[in-house]
Short mmCIF file of C-alpha atoms in Angstrom, two decimals:
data_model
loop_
_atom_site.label_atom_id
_atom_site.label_comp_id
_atom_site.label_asym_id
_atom_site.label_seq_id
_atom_site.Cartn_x
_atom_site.Cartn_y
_atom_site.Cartn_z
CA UNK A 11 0.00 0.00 0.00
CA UNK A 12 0.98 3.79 -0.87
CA UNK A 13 1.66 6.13 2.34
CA UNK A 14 -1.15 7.90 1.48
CA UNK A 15 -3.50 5.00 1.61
CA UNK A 16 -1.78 4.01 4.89
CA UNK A 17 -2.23 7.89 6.15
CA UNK A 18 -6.17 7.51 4.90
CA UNK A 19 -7.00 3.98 6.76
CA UNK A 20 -5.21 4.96 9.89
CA UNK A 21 -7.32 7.75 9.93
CA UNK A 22 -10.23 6.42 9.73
CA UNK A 23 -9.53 3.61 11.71
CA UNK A 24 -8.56 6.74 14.53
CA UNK A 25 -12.19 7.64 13.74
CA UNK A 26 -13.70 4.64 14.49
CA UNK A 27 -12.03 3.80 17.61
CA UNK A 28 -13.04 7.19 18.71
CA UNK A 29 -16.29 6.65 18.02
CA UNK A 30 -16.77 3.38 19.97
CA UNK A 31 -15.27 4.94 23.13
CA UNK A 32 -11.76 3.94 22.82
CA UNK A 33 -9.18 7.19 22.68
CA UNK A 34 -6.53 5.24 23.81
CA UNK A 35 -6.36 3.17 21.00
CA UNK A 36 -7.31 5.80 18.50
CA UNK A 37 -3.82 7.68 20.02
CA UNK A 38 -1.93 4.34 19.71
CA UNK A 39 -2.68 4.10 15.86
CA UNK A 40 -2.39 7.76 15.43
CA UNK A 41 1.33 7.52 17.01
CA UNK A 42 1.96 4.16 14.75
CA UNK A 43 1.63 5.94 11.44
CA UNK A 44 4.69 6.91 9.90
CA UNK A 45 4.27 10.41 9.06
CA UNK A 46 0.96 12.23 10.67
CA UNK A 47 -0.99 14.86 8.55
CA UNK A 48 -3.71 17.27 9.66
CA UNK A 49 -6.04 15.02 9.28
CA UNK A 50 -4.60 12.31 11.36
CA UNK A 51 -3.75 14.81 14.14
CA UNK A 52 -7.49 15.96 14.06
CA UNK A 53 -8.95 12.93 14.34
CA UNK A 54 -6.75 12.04 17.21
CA UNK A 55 -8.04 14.97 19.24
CA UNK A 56 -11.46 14.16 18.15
CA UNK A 57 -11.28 11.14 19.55
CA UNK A 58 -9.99 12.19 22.77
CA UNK A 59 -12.43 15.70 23.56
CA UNK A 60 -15.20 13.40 22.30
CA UNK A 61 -14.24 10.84 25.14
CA UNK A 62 -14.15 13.40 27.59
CA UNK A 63 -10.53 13.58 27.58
CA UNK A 64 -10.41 16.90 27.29
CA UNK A 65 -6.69 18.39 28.81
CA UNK A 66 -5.66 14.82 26.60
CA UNK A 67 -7.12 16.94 23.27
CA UNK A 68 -5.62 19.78 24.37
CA UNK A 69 -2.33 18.48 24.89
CA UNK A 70 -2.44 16.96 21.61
CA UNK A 71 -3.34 20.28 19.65
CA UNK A 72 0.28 21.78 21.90
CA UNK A 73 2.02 18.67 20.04
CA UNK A 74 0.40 19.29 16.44
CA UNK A 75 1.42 23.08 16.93
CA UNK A 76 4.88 22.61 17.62
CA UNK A 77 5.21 19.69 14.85
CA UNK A 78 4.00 22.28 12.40
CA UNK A 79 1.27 20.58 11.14
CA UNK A 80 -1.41 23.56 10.42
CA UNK A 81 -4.96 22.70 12.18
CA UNK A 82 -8.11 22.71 9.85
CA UNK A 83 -11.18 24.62 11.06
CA UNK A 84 -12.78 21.24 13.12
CA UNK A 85 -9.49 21.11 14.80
CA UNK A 86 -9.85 24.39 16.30
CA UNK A 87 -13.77 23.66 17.02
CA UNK A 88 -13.18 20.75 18.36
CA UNK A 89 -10.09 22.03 20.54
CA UNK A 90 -11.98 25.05 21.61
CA UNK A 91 -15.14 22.69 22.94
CA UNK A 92 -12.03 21.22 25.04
CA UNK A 93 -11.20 24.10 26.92
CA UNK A 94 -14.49 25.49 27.36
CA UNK A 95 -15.13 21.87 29.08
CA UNK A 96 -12.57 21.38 30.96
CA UNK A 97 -12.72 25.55 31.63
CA UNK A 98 -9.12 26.60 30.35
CA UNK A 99 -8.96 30.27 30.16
CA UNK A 100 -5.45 29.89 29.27
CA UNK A 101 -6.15 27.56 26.97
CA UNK A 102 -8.07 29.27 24.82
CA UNK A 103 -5.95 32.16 24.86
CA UNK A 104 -3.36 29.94 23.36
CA UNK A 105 -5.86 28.16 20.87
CA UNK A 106 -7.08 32.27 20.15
CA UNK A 107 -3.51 33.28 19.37
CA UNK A 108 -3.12 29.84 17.14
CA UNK A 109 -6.22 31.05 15.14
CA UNK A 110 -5.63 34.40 15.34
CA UNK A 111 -2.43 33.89 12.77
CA UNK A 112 -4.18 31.24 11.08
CA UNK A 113 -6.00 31.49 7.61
CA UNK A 114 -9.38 30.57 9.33
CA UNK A 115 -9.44 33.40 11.94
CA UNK A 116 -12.81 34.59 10.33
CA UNK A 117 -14.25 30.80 9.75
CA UNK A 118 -17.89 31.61 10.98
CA UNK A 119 -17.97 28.47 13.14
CA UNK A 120 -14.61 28.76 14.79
CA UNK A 121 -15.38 32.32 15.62
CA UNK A 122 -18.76 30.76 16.99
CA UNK A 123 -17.19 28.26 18.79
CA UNK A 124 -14.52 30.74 20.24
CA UNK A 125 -17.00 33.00 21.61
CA UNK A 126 -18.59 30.12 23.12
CA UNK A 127 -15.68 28.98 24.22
CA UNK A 128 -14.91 32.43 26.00
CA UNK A 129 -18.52 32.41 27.58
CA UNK A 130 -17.97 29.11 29.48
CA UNK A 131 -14.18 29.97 31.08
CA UNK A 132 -15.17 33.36 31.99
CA UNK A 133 -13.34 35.37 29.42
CA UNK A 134 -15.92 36.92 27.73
CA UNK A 135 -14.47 40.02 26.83
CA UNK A 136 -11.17 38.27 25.21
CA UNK A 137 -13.41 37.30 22.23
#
């Protein structure tokens, strides 16, 4: 099989295991593929803030950051949800900053979710 084909069923197979309640295995395939994309570092913290793991999503989106690997609008929604659960202030300051320099800084539902986002951690007026 091609990389890419190997990038495309490990995703999807991070998906599923997500889906059925397992983040820890959806991390263990995500961390077995050779070279991760956006794709296969978004579904990773999918899987985890869907799980209610959400410092675990957060943490992940600090690793996909500093691997350079540029986040796609549902990474930021998704990320966002995070801290607003788990009520990161800081957090979202960092994920704001992130999007802030990012191409979809004006994505209607990132900007949504970010005000949201805001709302729940008590930082209203950063938004």
């Amino acid at each position: 099989m091609t990389e890419r084909c190997n990038r495309s069923l490990g995703t999807m197979l991070i998906t599923a295991y997500g889906k059925c309640g397992l983040p820890d295995a959806a991390v263990s395939v995500f961390r077995g593929l050779r070279r991760q994309n956006e794709q296969g570092w978004t579904a990773a913290i999918v899987a985890m803030a869907e799980n209610g793991r959400h410092r675990d999503a957060f943490n992940l989106f600090r690793d996909m950051i500093l691997d350079g690997s540029p986040p796609l609008p549902v990474t930021y929604t998704e990320v966002l949800k995070a801290c607003g659960e788990m009520g990161g202030l800081k957090e979202a300051k960092l994920v704001h900053f992130c999007l802030a320099t990012s191409r979809w800084r004006s994505h209607l539902p990132v900007v949504n979710q970010l005000i949201d986002t805001y709302d729940k951690v008590g930082g209203i007026e950063e938004a």
